[in-house]
Coordinates of C-alpha atoms in Angstrom, one line a residue:
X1 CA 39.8 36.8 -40.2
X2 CA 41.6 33.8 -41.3
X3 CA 40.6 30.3 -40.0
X4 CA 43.8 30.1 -38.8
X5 CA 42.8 33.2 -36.8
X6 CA 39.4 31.6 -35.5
X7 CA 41.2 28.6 -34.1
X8 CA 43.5 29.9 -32.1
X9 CA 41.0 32.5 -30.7
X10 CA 38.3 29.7 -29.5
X11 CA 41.5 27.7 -28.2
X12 CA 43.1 30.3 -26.0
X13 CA 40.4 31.9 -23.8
X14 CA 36.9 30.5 -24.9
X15 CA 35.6 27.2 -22.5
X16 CA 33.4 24.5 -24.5
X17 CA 30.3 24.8 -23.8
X18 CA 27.7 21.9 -23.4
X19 CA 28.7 18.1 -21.7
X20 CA 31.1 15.6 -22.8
X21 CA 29.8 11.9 -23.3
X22 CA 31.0 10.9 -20.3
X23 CA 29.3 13.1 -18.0
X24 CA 26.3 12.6 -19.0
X25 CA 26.8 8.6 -18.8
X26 CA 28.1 9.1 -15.4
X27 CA 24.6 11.1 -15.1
X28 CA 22.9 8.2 -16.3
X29 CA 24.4 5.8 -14.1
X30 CA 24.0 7.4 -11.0
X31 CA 20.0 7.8 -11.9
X32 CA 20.0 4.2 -12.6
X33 CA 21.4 3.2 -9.5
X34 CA 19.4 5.6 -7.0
X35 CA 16.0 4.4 -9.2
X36 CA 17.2 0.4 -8.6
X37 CA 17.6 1.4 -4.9
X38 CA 13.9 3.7 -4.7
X39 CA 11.7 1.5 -7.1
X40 CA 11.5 -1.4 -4.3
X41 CA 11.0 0.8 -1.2
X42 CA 8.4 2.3 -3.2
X43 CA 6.5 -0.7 -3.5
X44 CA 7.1 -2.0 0.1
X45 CA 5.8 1.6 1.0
X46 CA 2.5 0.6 -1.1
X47 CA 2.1 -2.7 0.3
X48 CA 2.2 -1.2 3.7
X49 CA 0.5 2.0 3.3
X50 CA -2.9 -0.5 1.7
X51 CA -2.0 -3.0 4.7
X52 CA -2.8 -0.6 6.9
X53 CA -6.0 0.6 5.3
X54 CA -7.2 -2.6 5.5
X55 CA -6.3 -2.6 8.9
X56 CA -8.0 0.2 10.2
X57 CA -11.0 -0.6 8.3
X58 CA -11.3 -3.9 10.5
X59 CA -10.4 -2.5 13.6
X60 CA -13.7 -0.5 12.8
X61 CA -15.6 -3.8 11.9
X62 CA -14.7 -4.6 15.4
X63 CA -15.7 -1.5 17.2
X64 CA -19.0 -1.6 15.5
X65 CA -19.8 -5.4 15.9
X66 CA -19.5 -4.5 19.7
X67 CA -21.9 -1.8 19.8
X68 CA -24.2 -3.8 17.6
X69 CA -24.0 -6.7 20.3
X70 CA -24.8 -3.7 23.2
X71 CA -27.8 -3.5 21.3
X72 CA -29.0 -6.6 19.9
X73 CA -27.3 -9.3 22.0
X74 CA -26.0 -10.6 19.0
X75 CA -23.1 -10.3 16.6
X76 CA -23.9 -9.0 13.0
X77 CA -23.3 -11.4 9.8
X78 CA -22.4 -9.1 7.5
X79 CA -21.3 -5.1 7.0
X80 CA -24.9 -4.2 5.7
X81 CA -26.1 -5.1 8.7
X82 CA -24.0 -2.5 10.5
X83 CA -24.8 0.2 8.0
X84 CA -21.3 0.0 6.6
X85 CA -19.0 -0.2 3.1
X86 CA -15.6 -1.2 2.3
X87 CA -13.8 2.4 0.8
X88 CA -12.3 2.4 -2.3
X89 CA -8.7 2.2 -1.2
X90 CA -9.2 -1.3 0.9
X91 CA -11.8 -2.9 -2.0
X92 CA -9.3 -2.5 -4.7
X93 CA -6.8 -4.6 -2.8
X94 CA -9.0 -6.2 -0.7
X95 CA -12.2 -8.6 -0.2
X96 CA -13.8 -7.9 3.8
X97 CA -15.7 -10.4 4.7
X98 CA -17.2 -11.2 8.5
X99 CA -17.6 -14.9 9.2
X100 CA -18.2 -17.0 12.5
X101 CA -21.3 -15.5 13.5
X102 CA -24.4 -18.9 13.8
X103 CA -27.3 -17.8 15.6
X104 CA -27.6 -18.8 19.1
X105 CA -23.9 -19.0 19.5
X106 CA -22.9 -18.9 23.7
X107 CA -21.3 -17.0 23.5
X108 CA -21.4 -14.9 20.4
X109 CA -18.6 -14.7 18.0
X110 CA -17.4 -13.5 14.7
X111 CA -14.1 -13.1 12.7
X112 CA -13.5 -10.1 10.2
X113 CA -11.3 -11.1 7.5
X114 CA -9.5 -8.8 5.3
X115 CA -8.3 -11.3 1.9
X116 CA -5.9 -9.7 -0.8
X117 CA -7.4 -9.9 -4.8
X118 CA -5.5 -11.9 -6.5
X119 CA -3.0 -9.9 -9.2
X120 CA -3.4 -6.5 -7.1
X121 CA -0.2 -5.4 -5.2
X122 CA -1.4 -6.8 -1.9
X123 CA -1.6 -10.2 -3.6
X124 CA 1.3 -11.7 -1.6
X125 CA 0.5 -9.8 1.6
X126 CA -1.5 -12.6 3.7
X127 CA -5.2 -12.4 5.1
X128 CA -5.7 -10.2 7.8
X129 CA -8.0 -11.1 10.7
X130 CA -9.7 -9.7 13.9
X131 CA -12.0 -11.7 16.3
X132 CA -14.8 -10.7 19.1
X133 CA -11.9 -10.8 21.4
X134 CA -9.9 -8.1 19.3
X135 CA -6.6 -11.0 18.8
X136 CA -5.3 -10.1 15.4
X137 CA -3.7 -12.6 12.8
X138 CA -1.7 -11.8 9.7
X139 CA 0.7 -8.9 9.3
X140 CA -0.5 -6.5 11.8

């Protein structure tokens, strides 16, 4: 076999194999393009998935700051006091705090506050807040 011979065969019935340059730019672009479009929603998706964490948790504050005044007539100062802990997922983007409760108050008040770290995702987010009378504040 002659190159000659070896040319003509490959040209006549055999199909290159493999990609050309330009489809696998054109590859590249469209990846770049659906990952500029996913990247942000992604992040929104974060903010609001650990927004809601933080949410939840406080709506629990709240439910157990009124069975704590059923019991002793008085609003707790602090989550110790009603036997709970900030989880993991809202501490890392979060510092709860419960504030407005002075002794002998008539009648009885208190604020939980949920306040984004600084540098975490949430940082940008706002505080979130619920009162003795359940009315929110913030992105809720």
């Amino acid at each position: 076999m002659t190159i000659r011979s070896a040319i003509r065969s490959r040209s006549v019935g055999a199909r290159p194999a493999g990609f050309s340059l330009i489809e696998l730019m054109i590859v590249v672009a469209v990846i770049g393009i659906l990952a500029a479009i996913a990247y942000p929603n992604y992040q929104e998706y974060v903010v609001k998935t650990n927004r809601t964490a933080a949410k939840s948790f406080l709506m629990e504050v709240a439910q157990r700051q009124q069975q704590y005044l059923l019991d002793a007539r008085e609003y707790a100062a602090d989550l110790t006091t009603l036997g709970m802990t900030v989880p993991a997922d809202v501490s890392r983007y979060y510092t709860v705090s419960i504030t407005g409760v002075a002794a002998g108050d008539s009648p009885p008040d208190f604020v939980a506050q949920a306040v984004p770290i600084a540098g975490s995702t949430q940082a940008n987010d706002g505080n979130l807040t619920v009162d003795e009378t359940g009315a929110k504040t913030g992105k809720w």
